[in-house]
XYZ file of C-alpha atoms in Angstrom:
657
model
C -28.051 -35.878 -0.338
C -25.352 -34.312 1.963
C -23.500 -31.280 0.427
C -20.153 -32.694 1.826
C -20.111 -35.550 -0.288
C -20.781 -33.314 -3.428
C -18.745 -30.216 -2.955
C -18.263 -29.632 -6.852
C -21.852 -28.404 -6.753
C -20.955 -25.169 -4.978
C -18.399 -24.856 -7.858
C -20.635 -25.949 -10.663
C -23.301 -23.752 -10.279
C -21.851 -20.475 -10.948
C -20.104 -22.405 -13.796
C -23.434 -22.873 -15.130
C -24.859 -19.524 -14.707
C -21.459 -18.215 -16.991
C -22.169 -20.599 -19.686
C -26.037 -19.953 -19.940
C -25.741 -16.318 -20.018
C -22.433 -16.296 -22.139
C -23.427 -18.832 -24.571
C -27.390 -18.607 -24.795
C -28.301 -15.436 -23.152
C -27.754 -13.309 -26.501
C -31.643 -12.912 -26.862
C -32.398 -13.062 -23.018
C -34.115 -9.887 -21.192
C -32.051 -8.373 -18.264
C -34.696 -10.085 -16.230
C -33.516 -13.348 -17.295
C -29.963 -12.639 -17.304
C -30.229 -11.375 -13.632
C -32.307 -14.508 -12.400
C -29.758 -16.656 -13.948
C -26.627 -14.698 -12.590
C -27.862 -14.132 -8.993
C -29.564 -17.227 -9.230
C -26.814 -19.031 -9.541
C -24.751 -17.499 -6.940
C -27.184 -17.614 -4.444
C -27.730 -21.117 -4.821
C -23.952 -21.482 -4.696
C -24.104 -19.795 -1.313
C -27.001 -21.740 0.090
C -25.091 -24.967 -0.767
C -22.032 -23.807 0.575
C -23.950 -22.596 3.713
C -25.405 -26.376 3.883
C -21.700 -27.743 3.752
C -20.664 -25.091 6.094
C -23.647 -26.668 8.545
C -22.710 -30.105 7.952
C -19.198 -29.649 8.645
C -19.638 -27.786 11.694
C -21.813 -30.387 12.905
C -19.372 -33.093 12.585
C -16.706 -30.982 14.416
C -13.742 -33.123 12.854
C -10.066 -31.887 13.767
C -8.921 -32.989 10.185
C -10.097 -31.749 6.618
C -12.914 -33.641 5.174
C -11.674 -34.620 1.504
C -13.641 -35.635 -1.409
C -11.540 -37.341 -4.276
C -14.191 -37.586 -7.340
C -11.354 -38.805 -10.029
C -7.809 -38.712 -11.047
C -7.201 -35.499 -13.124
C -3.370 -35.837 -14.428
C -1.184 -38.897 -14.450
C 2.575 -38.774 -15.693
C 4.641 -41.389 -14.075
C 4.985 -40.513 -10.117
C 3.294 -37.221 -10.972
C -0.491 -37.391 -10.157
C -3.243 -35.026 -9.492
C -6.449 -35.849 -8.420
C -9.534 -33.504 -8.669
C -10.083 -33.504 -5.185
C -11.885 -30.678 -2.939
C -11.734 -30.468 0.945
C -13.430 -28.394 3.501
C -11.509 -27.149 6.958
C -12.158 -24.310 9.075
C -10.227 -22.203 7.008
C -12.080 -23.210 3.700
C -15.468 -22.667 5.926
C -14.306 -18.728 6.436
C -13.135 -18.360 2.713
C -16.634 -20.210 1.212
C -18.703 -17.686 3.291
C -17.013 -14.664 2.262
C -16.827 -15.611 -1.205
C -20.406 -16.738 -1.763
C -21.789 -14.144 0.244
C -20.070 -11.115 -0.971
C -20.421 -12.128 -4.291
C -24.094 -12.563 -4.142
C -24.478 -8.860 -2.864
C -22.140 -7.600 -5.189
C -24.381 -9.308 -8.277
C -27.412 -7.997 -7.010
C -25.875 -4.509 -6.636
C -24.533 -5.004 -10.386
C -28.482 -5.131 -11.456
C -28.798 -1.367 -10.725
C -25.155 -0.022 -11.123
C -24.920 -1.844 -14.645
C -28.555 -1.019 -15.729
C -27.506 1.042 -18.597
C -24.404 -0.563 -19.958
C -23.762 -2.008 -22.885
C -22.663 -5.939 -22.830
C -24.798 -6.646 -19.630
C -24.741 -10.454 -20.213
C -21.168 -10.696 -20.762
C -20.974 -8.790 -17.373
C -22.721 -11.413 -15.227
C -21.447 -14.174 -17.651
C -17.605 -12.905 -16.335
C -18.913 -12.314 -12.779
C -20.046 -15.835 -12.582
C -16.845 -17.349 -14.295
C -14.917 -15.327 -11.680
C -17.026 -17.004 -8.727
C -16.190 -20.294 -10.015
C -12.404 -20.135 -10.196
C -12.413 -18.241 -6.895
C -14.657 -21.180 -5.152
C -11.952 -23.925 -7.169
C -9.191 -22.016 -5.412
C -10.790 -21.762 -2.084
C -11.883 -25.882 -2.245
C -8.916 -27.324 -3.947
C -7.022 -30.124 -1.894
C -3.801 -29.947 -3.803
C -1.453 -27.226 -5.148
C -2.228 -27.695 -9.137
C -5.892 -27.626 -8.623
C -5.493 -24.407 -6.549
C -3.277 -23.306 -9.229
C -5.727 -23.546 -12.005
C -8.200 -21.467 -9.589
C -5.550 -18.895 -9.104
C -4.678 -18.572 -12.694
C -8.653 -18.340 -13.553
C -9.334 -15.795 -11.306
C -6.407 -13.636 -13.033
C -7.947 -14.304 -16.008
C -11.408 -13.105 -14.982
C -9.750 -9.784 -13.460
C -8.418 -9.031 -16.868
C -11.507 -9.443 -18.655
C -13.236 -7.166 -15.988
C -10.896 -4.686 -15.638
C -11.200 -4.169 -19.639
C -14.954 -4.812 -19.720
C -15.061 -1.348 -21.459
C -12.650 -2.433 -24.240
C -13.230 0.549 -26.204
C -11.854 2.413 -23.512
C -7.774 2.919 -23.984
C -7.523 3.401 -19.873
C -9.436 0.471 -19.507
C -7.656 -1.735 -22.052
C -4.371 -0.798 -20.620
C -5.423 -1.095 -17.174
C -6.165 -4.842 -18.184
C -2.813 -5.613 -19.718
C -1.403 -4.132 -16.941
C -2.834 -6.165 -14.335
C -2.434 -9.594 -16.389
C 1.227 -8.852 -16.949
C 2.354 -7.778 -13.846
C 0.487 -10.907 -11.961
C 2.019 -13.141 -14.497
C 5.832 -11.976 -12.916
C 4.603 -13.102 -9.541
C 2.772 -16.480 -11.065
C 6.596 -17.332 -12.565
C 7.688 -17.796 -8.918
C 4.908 -19.364 -7.797
C 4.946 -22.360 -10.602
C 8.395 -22.690 -9.965
C 7.670 -23.180 -6.353
C 4.865 -25.546 -7.062
C 7.613 -27.667 -9.053
C 10.089 -27.530 -6.494
C 7.737 -28.582 -3.904
C 6.737 -31.601 -5.822
C 10.453 -32.525 -6.653
C 10.867 -32.270 -2.840
C 7.812 -33.787 -1.413
C 6.957 -36.020 -4.707
C 3.262 -34.987 -4.146
C 1.082 -32.008 -4.631
C -1.752 -32.947 -2.185
C -1.826 -30.650 0.878
C -2.130 -33.421 3.225
C 0.544 -35.734 2.143
C 3.208 -32.635 1.919
C 1.961 -31.008 5.107
C 2.660 -34.419 7.133
C 6.205 -34.995 5.323
C 6.963 -31.091 6.331
C 5.520 -31.917 10.054
C 8.902 -34.333 10.168
C 11.081 -31.668 8.987
C 12.985 -29.559 11.429
C 12.492 -25.813 11.610
C 15.194 -24.190 9.134
C 17.729 -21.377 10.330
C 18.256 -17.866 8.551
C 21.081 -18.817 6.790
C 22.132 -20.965 4.903
C 18.285 -21.501 3.991
C 17.211 -24.620 3.194
C 14.357 -26.123 0.725
C 11.484 -25.128 2.380
C 12.631 -21.608 2.814
C 13.101 -21.462 -0.771
C 9.674 -23.238 -1.504
C 8.124 -20.883 0.980
C 9.604 -17.612 -0.757
C 8.543 -18.605 -4.389
C 5.291 -19.364 -3.379
C 5.186 -16.190 -1.873
C 6.230 -14.262 -4.871
C 3.208 -15.348 -6.450
C 1.277 -14.073 -3.565
C 2.933 -10.557 -4.077
C 1.753 -10.234 -7.546
C -1.779 -11.610 -6.996
C -2.234 -9.721 -3.503
C -0.571 -6.481 -4.936
C 2.348 -6.181 -2.750
C 5.739 -4.196 -3.258
C 7.191 -4.437 -5.800
C 4.161 -5.905 -7.722
C 1.398 -3.392 -6.403
C 1.211 -1.128 -9.299
C -1.651 -2.997 -11.153
C -4.166 -2.712 -8.740
C -4.624 1.353 -8.611
C -5.081 1.069 -12.646
C -7.521 -1.723 -12.167
C -10.008 0.943 -10.751
C -10.830 1.432 -14.394
C -13.288 -1.724 -14.302
C -16.660 -1.153 -13.158
C -17.138 -0.442 -9.512
C -18.640 -3.766 -8.623
C -15.545 -5.406 -10.080
C -13.555 -3.170 -7.675
C -15.664 -4.264 -4.932
C -15.818 -8.049 -5.730
C -12.208 -9.090 -6.984
C -10.159 -6.238 -5.899
C -10.974 -5.467 -2.466
C -13.171 -8.856 -1.125
C -11.927 -11.939 -3.178
C -9.136 -12.060 -5.765
C -6.616 -10.272 -4.301
C -7.066 -11.610 -0.839
C -5.846 -15.098 -2.471
C -2.423 -14.662 -1.828
C -2.956 -14.180 1.826
C -5.176 -17.428 1.733
C -2.462 -19.412 -0.015
C 0.607 -18.323 2.666
C -2.375 -19.395 5.288
C -2.935 -22.704 3.787
C 0.982 -23.408 3.520
C 1.441 -22.560 7.290
C 3.020 -25.789 7.531
C 5.907 -25.054 5.590
C 6.195 -21.064 6.215
C 5.961 -22.065 10.083
C 9.426 -24.154 9.655
C 11.141 -21.247 7.462
C 11.530 -18.519 9.626
C 13.394 -16.436 7.060
C 10.217 -16.737 4.489
C 8.128 -15.742 7.424
C 10.313 -12.788 8.128
C 10.402 -11.659 4.256
C 6.317 -11.897 4.570
C 6.144 -9.933 7.498
C 8.776 -7.285 6.004
C 6.862 -6.891 2.735
C 3.606 -6.682 4.659
C 4.773 -3.755 6.901
C 6.237 -1.843 4.105
C 3.424 -2.468 2.087
C 0.922 -1.022 4.730
C 3.105 2.001 5.474
C 4.035 2.910 1.998
C 0.607 2.257 0.282
C -1.121 4.454 3.244
C 1.434 7.573 2.241
C 0.001 7.699 -1.209
C -3.771 7.254 -0.441
C -3.130 10.808 2.002
C -3.184 12.755 -1.178
C -5.288 10.920 -3.979
C -8.405 13.119 -5.372
C -10.174 10.179 -7.122
C -12.527 8.280 -4.721
C -11.910 4.886 -6.124
C -8.003 5.493 -6.197
C -8.117 6.444 -2.435
C -9.596 2.989 -1.578
C -7.604 1.083 -4.132
C -4.400 2.072 -2.031
C -6.268 1.713 1.083
C -6.360 -2.013 -0.221
C -3.122 -2.270 -1.031
C -2.406 -1.106 2.405
C -4.705 -3.433 4.316
C -3.398 -6.490 2.237
C -0.132 -5.753 3.889
C -1.382 -5.827 7.190
C -3.026 -9.247 6.610
C 0.689 -10.170 5.549
C 2.093 -8.568 8.150
C -0.153 -10.866 10.473
C 0.836 -14.162 8.766
C 4.372 -13.060 9.028
C 4.568 -12.353 12.976
C 2.633 -15.992 12.772
C -0.322 -14.665 13.550
C -2.337 -16.616 11.069
C -5.955 -16.370 12.597
C -5.578 -12.800 12.899
C -4.544 -12.285 9.289
C -7.588 -14.683 8.230
C -9.653 -12.623 10.516
C -8.745 -9.231 8.693
C -9.493 -10.792 5.279
C -12.762 -11.348 6.584
C -13.306 -8.212 8.238
C -12.006 -6.539 5.275
C -14.226 -8.097 2.676
C -17.101 -6.635 4.623
C -16.028 -2.985 5.109
C -13.980 -2.665 1.848
C -16.397 -4.179 -0.125
C -18.809 -1.936 1.279
C -16.422 1.312 0.815
C -16.237 0.392 -2.762
C -19.973 -0.199 -3.473
C -20.610 3.114 -1.575
C -18.279 4.916 -3.738
C -20.417 3.408 -6.722
C -23.216 4.655 -5.136
C -21.719 8.164 -4.963
C -20.457 8.244 -8.575
C -24.025 6.964 -9.433
C -25.364 9.965 -7.596
C -22.713 12.333 -9.139
C -23.605 11.417 -12.765
C -20.112 9.759 -13.159
C -17.736 11.797 -11.405
C -15.344 10.285 -9.230
C -13.124 13.468 -8.187
C -13.921 14.245 -4.579
C -13.086 18.114 -4.856
C -15.950 18.146 -7.359
C -18.483 16.494 -4.592
C -19.429 18.172 -0.788
C -22.460 18.128 0.952
C -23.914 14.950 -0.071
C -24.992 13.528 3.086
C -28.292 14.866 3.084
C -28.622 14.101 -0.697
C -28.118 10.137 -0.399
C -28.556 9.359 3.311
C -28.487 5.770 3.139
C -25.083 5.778 1.178
C -23.779 8.235 3.750
C -24.464 6.294 6.790
C -23.096 3.033 5.139
C -19.874 4.599 4.177
C -19.439 6.071 7.710
C -19.749 3.085 9.566
C -17.368 1.195 7.058
C -14.890 3.860 7.595
C -15.448 3.706 11.364
C -14.448 0.059 10.917
C -11.396 0.481 8.482
C -9.910 3.059 10.790
C -10.233 0.712 14.003
C -12.678 2.537 15.964
C -13.601 0.531 18.832
C -17.014 -1.234 18.456
C -16.537 -2.235 14.729
C -15.041 -5.045 12.767
C -11.573 -3.343 11.824
C -10.882 -2.210 15.369
C -10.417 -6.202 16.519
C -8.786 -7.659 13.582
C -6.096 -4.693 13.259
C -5.370 -4.887 16.926
C -4.662 -8.630 16.819
C -2.052 -7.830 14.231
C -0.544 -5.076 15.906
C -0.785 -7.088 19.100
C 0.965 -9.731 17.697
C 3.440 -7.519 15.702
C 4.297 -5.971 19.079
C 4.502 -8.803 21.526
C 3.643 -11.944 19.873
C 5.859 -14.670 19.617
C 7.722 -13.697 16.809
C 7.498 -9.897 17.355
C 9.430 -7.099 15.801
C 8.896 -3.362 17.062
C 9.759 -2.118 13.650
C 7.094 -3.859 12.152
C 4.797 -2.859 14.704
C 5.668 0.904 14.542
C 5.148 0.725 10.679
C 1.887 -0.780 10.898
C 0.887 1.385 13.891
C 1.957 4.853 11.440
C -0.143 3.214 8.754
C -3.159 2.904 10.712
C -3.061 6.689 11.705
C -2.649 7.317 7.885
C -5.710 5.225 7.150
C -7.705 6.809 9.414
C -6.457 9.993 8.233
C -7.412 9.503 4.902
C -10.426 7.630 5.159
C -12.045 10.693 7.341
C -10.519 12.737 4.622
C -12.620 11.159 2.109
C -15.736 11.220 4.044
C -15.546 14.957 5.055
C -14.375 16.071 1.391
C -17.484 13.705 -0.072
C -20.109 14.367 2.209
C -19.943 17.545 4.411
C -19.298 20.969 3.677
C -20.785 22.974 1.039
C -21.406 21.733 -2.366
C -18.549 22.067 -4.913
C -20.689 20.897 -8.147
C -23.210 22.718 -10.216
C -26.451 21.552 -8.742
C -28.215 22.570 -12.002
C -26.528 20.064 -13.692
C -25.724 17.197 -11.409
C -29.158 16.160 -10.018
C -27.848 14.024 -6.956
C -30.349 11.220 -5.760
C -30.058 8.294 -3.789
C -29.378 4.780 -5.652
C -32.084 1.918 -6.191
C -32.685 -0.244 -3.303
C -30.780 -3.024 -5.532
C -27.620 -1.199 -4.814
C -28.421 0.271 -1.331
C -29.539 -2.996 0.022
C -26.499 -4.891 -0.164
C -24.731 -1.460 1.360
C -27.259 -1.895 4.757
C -26.195 -5.748 4.904
C -22.328 -4.876 4.504
C -22.958 -1.949 6.992
C -24.423 -4.536 9.638
C -21.252 -6.797 9.081
C -19.033 -4.214 9.206
C -20.565 -3.296 12.568
C -20.804 -6.614 14.188
C -18.513 -8.638 11.957
C -15.498 -8.679 14.713
C -17.587 -9.420 17.593
C -16.758 -13.262 17.683
C -13.071 -12.020 19.172
C -14.581 -9.543 21.551
C -14.418 -11.712 24.473
C -10.278 -11.547 23.991
C -10.848 -7.813 25.264
C -11.386 -8.729 28.892
C -9.127 -11.774 28.904
C -11.485 -14.222 27.484
C -11.557 -16.279 24.433
C -11.180 -15.300 21.103
C -13.623 -17.570 19.133
C -12.625 -16.795 15.780
C -8.965 -17.999 16.740
C -10.219 -20.667 18.409
C -12.318 -21.944 15.423
C -9.423 -21.680 13.444
C -7.148 -23.335 15.742
C -7.175 -26.837 14.109
C -6.074 -25.890 10.696
C -2.660 -23.619 12.219
C -2.060 -26.145 15.237
C -2.438 -29.368 13.137
C 1.354 -29.393 11.837
C 2.708 -26.111 14.286
C 6.143 -26.535 15.328
C 5.536 -25.856 18.832
C 1.920 -26.819 19.701
C 2.440 -25.240 23.050
C 2.568 -21.959 21.773
C -0.486 -20.082 20.257
C -0.464 -19.085 16.876
C -2.502 -15.953 17.135
C -1.945 -12.796 18.928
C -0.246 -12.859 22.546
C -2.383 -12.841 25.799
C -2.459 -9.546 27.901
C -2.152 -10.222 31.644
C -4.089 -8.767 34.165
C -7.842 -8.305 35.190
C -11.010 -8.562 32.535
C -11.228 -4.677 33.426
C -7.632 -3.901 33.294
C -7.472 -5.802 29.889
C -10.350 -3.797 28.607
C -9.327 -0.289 29.069
C -5.734 -1.369 27.873
C -7.773 -2.523 24.699
C -9.779 0.681 24.561
C -6.964 3.148 25.557
C -3.959 1.312 23.326
C -1.749 3.005 20.937
C -3.955 1.694 18.045
C -7.198 3.263 19.144
C -5.234 6.630 20.358
C -3.596 6.671 16.588
C -6.873 6.092 14.963
C -8.668 8.760 17.051
C -5.860 11.309 16.188
C -6.153 10.632 12.325
C -9.980 11.277 12.618
C -9.288 14.565 14.722
C -6.513 15.750 12.177
C -8.946 14.869 9.185
C -11.638 16.941 10.807
C -9.182 19.616 11.424
C -7.867 19.913 7.985
C -11.030 19.672 6.100
C -14.124 20.868 8.478
C -12.369 23.136 10.748
C -9.593 25.037 8.818
C -9.903 23.791 5.030
C -7.244 26.274 4.087
C -4.629 24.260 5.865
C -4.395 21.382 3.619
C -3.645 23.879 0.391
C -1.294 25.952 2.713
C 0.689 22.847 4.127
C 0.748 21.346 0.417
C 2.471 24.336 -0.791
C 5.253 24.865 2.176
C 5.845 21.192 1.359
C 5.853 21.174 -2.334
C 8.463 18.843 -2.608
C 7.365 15.762 -0.447
C 3.618 16.395 -1.666
C 4.887 16.239 -5.418
C 6.429 13.003 -4.845
C 3.560 11.261 -3.172
C 1.107 12.933 -5.261
C 2.551 11.359 -8.326
C 2.840 7.919 -6.246
C 6.683 8.478 -5.938
C 7.142 8.021 -9.821
C 7.183 4.269 -9.395
C 5.289 3.985 -12.481
C 7.664 6.351 -14.339
C 10.547 4.535 -13.078
C 9.416 1.111 -14.177
C 8.746 2.585 -17.565
C 12.307 3.947 -17.635
C 14.051 0.930 -16.421
C 12.073 -1.995 -17.501
C 9.282 -1.211 -20.031
C 11.429 0.699 -22.262
C 14.414 -1.286 -22.764
C 12.609 -4.294 -23.480
C 10.626 -2.267 -25.909
C 14.366 -0.932 -27.398
C 15.675 -4.740 -27.516
C 12.070 -5.690 -28.818
C 12.200 -3.637 -31.569
C 15.928 -2.987 -32.588
C 17.229 -6.402 -31.756
C 14.156 -8.989 -31.652
C 12.496 -7.370 -34.381
C 15.183 -5.566 -36.753
C 18.177 -7.797 -36.043
C 16.794 -11.276 -35.551
C 13.136 -11.419 -37.069
C 13.884 -9.401 -40.292
C 17.585 -9.518 -40.510
C 18.261 -13.526 -39.436
C 14.715 -14.985 -40.079
C 13.357 -13.080 -42.755
C 16.710 -12.504 -44.248
C 16.924 -16.443 -44.736
C 13.758 -17.256 -46.063
C 13.788 -14.248 -48.236
C 17.678 -14.776 -49.415
C 16.604 -18.329 -50.332
C 13.483 -17.662 -52.126
C 15.724 -14.729 -54.034
C 18.336 -17.118 -54.903
C 16.045 -19.681 -56.599
C 14.252 -16.823 -58.110
C 17.481 -15.765 -59.693
C 18.825 -19.077 -60.616
C 15.259 -20.272 -61.955
C 15.713 -16.865 -64.405
C 19.115 -18.079 -65.572
C 17.889 -21.504 -66.155
C 14.925 -20.439 -68.147
C 17.062 -18.475 -70.660
C 17.786 -21.764 -72.118
C 14.408 -22.424 -73.119
C 14.686 -20.066 -76.036
C 12.597 -21.829 -78.695
C 15.502 -21.713 -81.191
C 15.347 -25.706 -82.676
C 19.005 -25.303 -83.527
C 20.194 -23.926 -79.899
C 18.163 -27.306 -78.655
C 20.285 -29.320 -81.278
C 23.433 -27.702 -79.806
C 22.485 -28.631 -76.118
C 21.575 -32.283 -76.890
C 24.974 -32.848 -78.719
C 26.754 -31.002 -75.570
C 24.527 -33.124 -73.244
C 25.459 -36.498 -75.263
C 29.406 -35.522 -75.469
C 29.082 -34.937 -71.892
C 27.530 -38.451 -70.892
C 29.801 -40.122 -73.283
C 33.030 -38.536 -71.300
C 31.598 -39.356 -68.208
C 30.809 -43.230 -69.105
C 34.133 -43.376 -70.891
C 36.011 -42.063 -67.465
C 33.821 -44.561 -65.102
C 34.786 -47.470 -67.652
C 38.382 -46.402 -67.529
C 38.833 -46.491 -63.702
C 36.558 -49.307 -63.345
C 38.980 -51.419 -66.039
């Protein structure tokens, strides 16, 4: 049975796992919960692998589309339950199913002693289902179902420890903040249907291909649609100004941070922009906005990561920054490079979070780096895996992040949509990334222990946790080598693989959508790549971190004291949360309390309802007094009534006659 004909199986397996553990697993042992949770995702991965094999064997230039039934019909509005596979889907299927499987395995060790064990795996399975729905959807409405579903699962998993006030607050913050972006996304979908009379990717892209490229001003309908869709991506992928939810989401369990808030869900916005490339490519102003937001976010979040002390918060701001690089790549037209960084980031950032979880596990739950030190000999597997991931994210040559980040910066500096301001923002951000990541390594694993060794019994994590670390460390090392021939003037095989997706509806098929080529001999190209600014600044970040935290560990304190103002500003994250609270949240609460509650609810609604009831009660009380029980009073009222009726009848008779 060809899986390509039954793509729904890939989605259905994790949904089945979520249902079994969630609805029937009350009396299951942990072994059965593990078997259902991991087994369903592992089978989904194997099904996806078979679908990928079948698709690659076919080598089609167009997506393989499977329509199963008509889902919604209302006039001319028609939505099919239709799934598709193309080269972009292949990349996302591999990343989502494989990394999810590793995180599920890791969770059996990390969550072993937590309450709500089956609930956790049920939520995690449900997330995988919605993420696969988003990736496999052949129309924007079905993609929106997956889009909202992963947001729901994020809320459930961030607030997994629902007795912890900070976790509850973080879950609500994530849900509400992303809903702001989703409002723009929803309006964009409506405008897209109004323009193209379809929500199917194929039909929309074919019509868009016949439209001309819009100018910067006045903006056209494609620009407006693209900007509205991008607003959704800003919320889901934590870009300026809606990034504030992601650092707080670290209140959730570390496997959640690794899977949802590093490797998969937060990249949904990147995937969506890449998927909608036929629209964005014809809206250069929208692409400029994408690149601008990406470059600013990459730089801004990196500055905050410089001074964080919570190991997970450092990685959270790093994630925000790396997502900015992905959008920078998309915005300058290097779609393949942006998706390439999405894939490599899933490897090394998923590894960083899982390794951080292993460190926290070893430290008995402590997440503060100033309380660590000297751990590399106590937990060597965790150390080496995290060190490899740090080399990758810093862009050290030979590791996965070097290839993908270099392509983005190359496109920003010399590609068809190059912008030197964006290039330098990205380059400086890359230097800061190298600095704060090696700062994390040196504070955590080097130097003397800064914890009480009599109270904290540091130990390596079990194989259920270190096994996934080793696999991801391998991928963080070799995951970028598919682009290695590009360094010597050869072929970037990753970009070549994705070329049909981004060239099918390109505005100018003769222009490559990826990074610009470097002219020269193979040896010259290699030397240029290995000695270019991205490598130099990454090494400078490493050396500076070594000087600050190994050679001269008193320097950071002295520097913080001499630059107290800027240091305090960055330490408090530019007071953005406080600003939002003062400008948005507090006024809304005041309006809600004093206007909507006291005036509208209590005054108008309750006043009207209670006033009518009070009036009826008072009039009823007065009428009740008529019933006195006195026979003479009743006789009097009978006489008065009879006289009244007689007079009324006489008046009517006189008027008629």
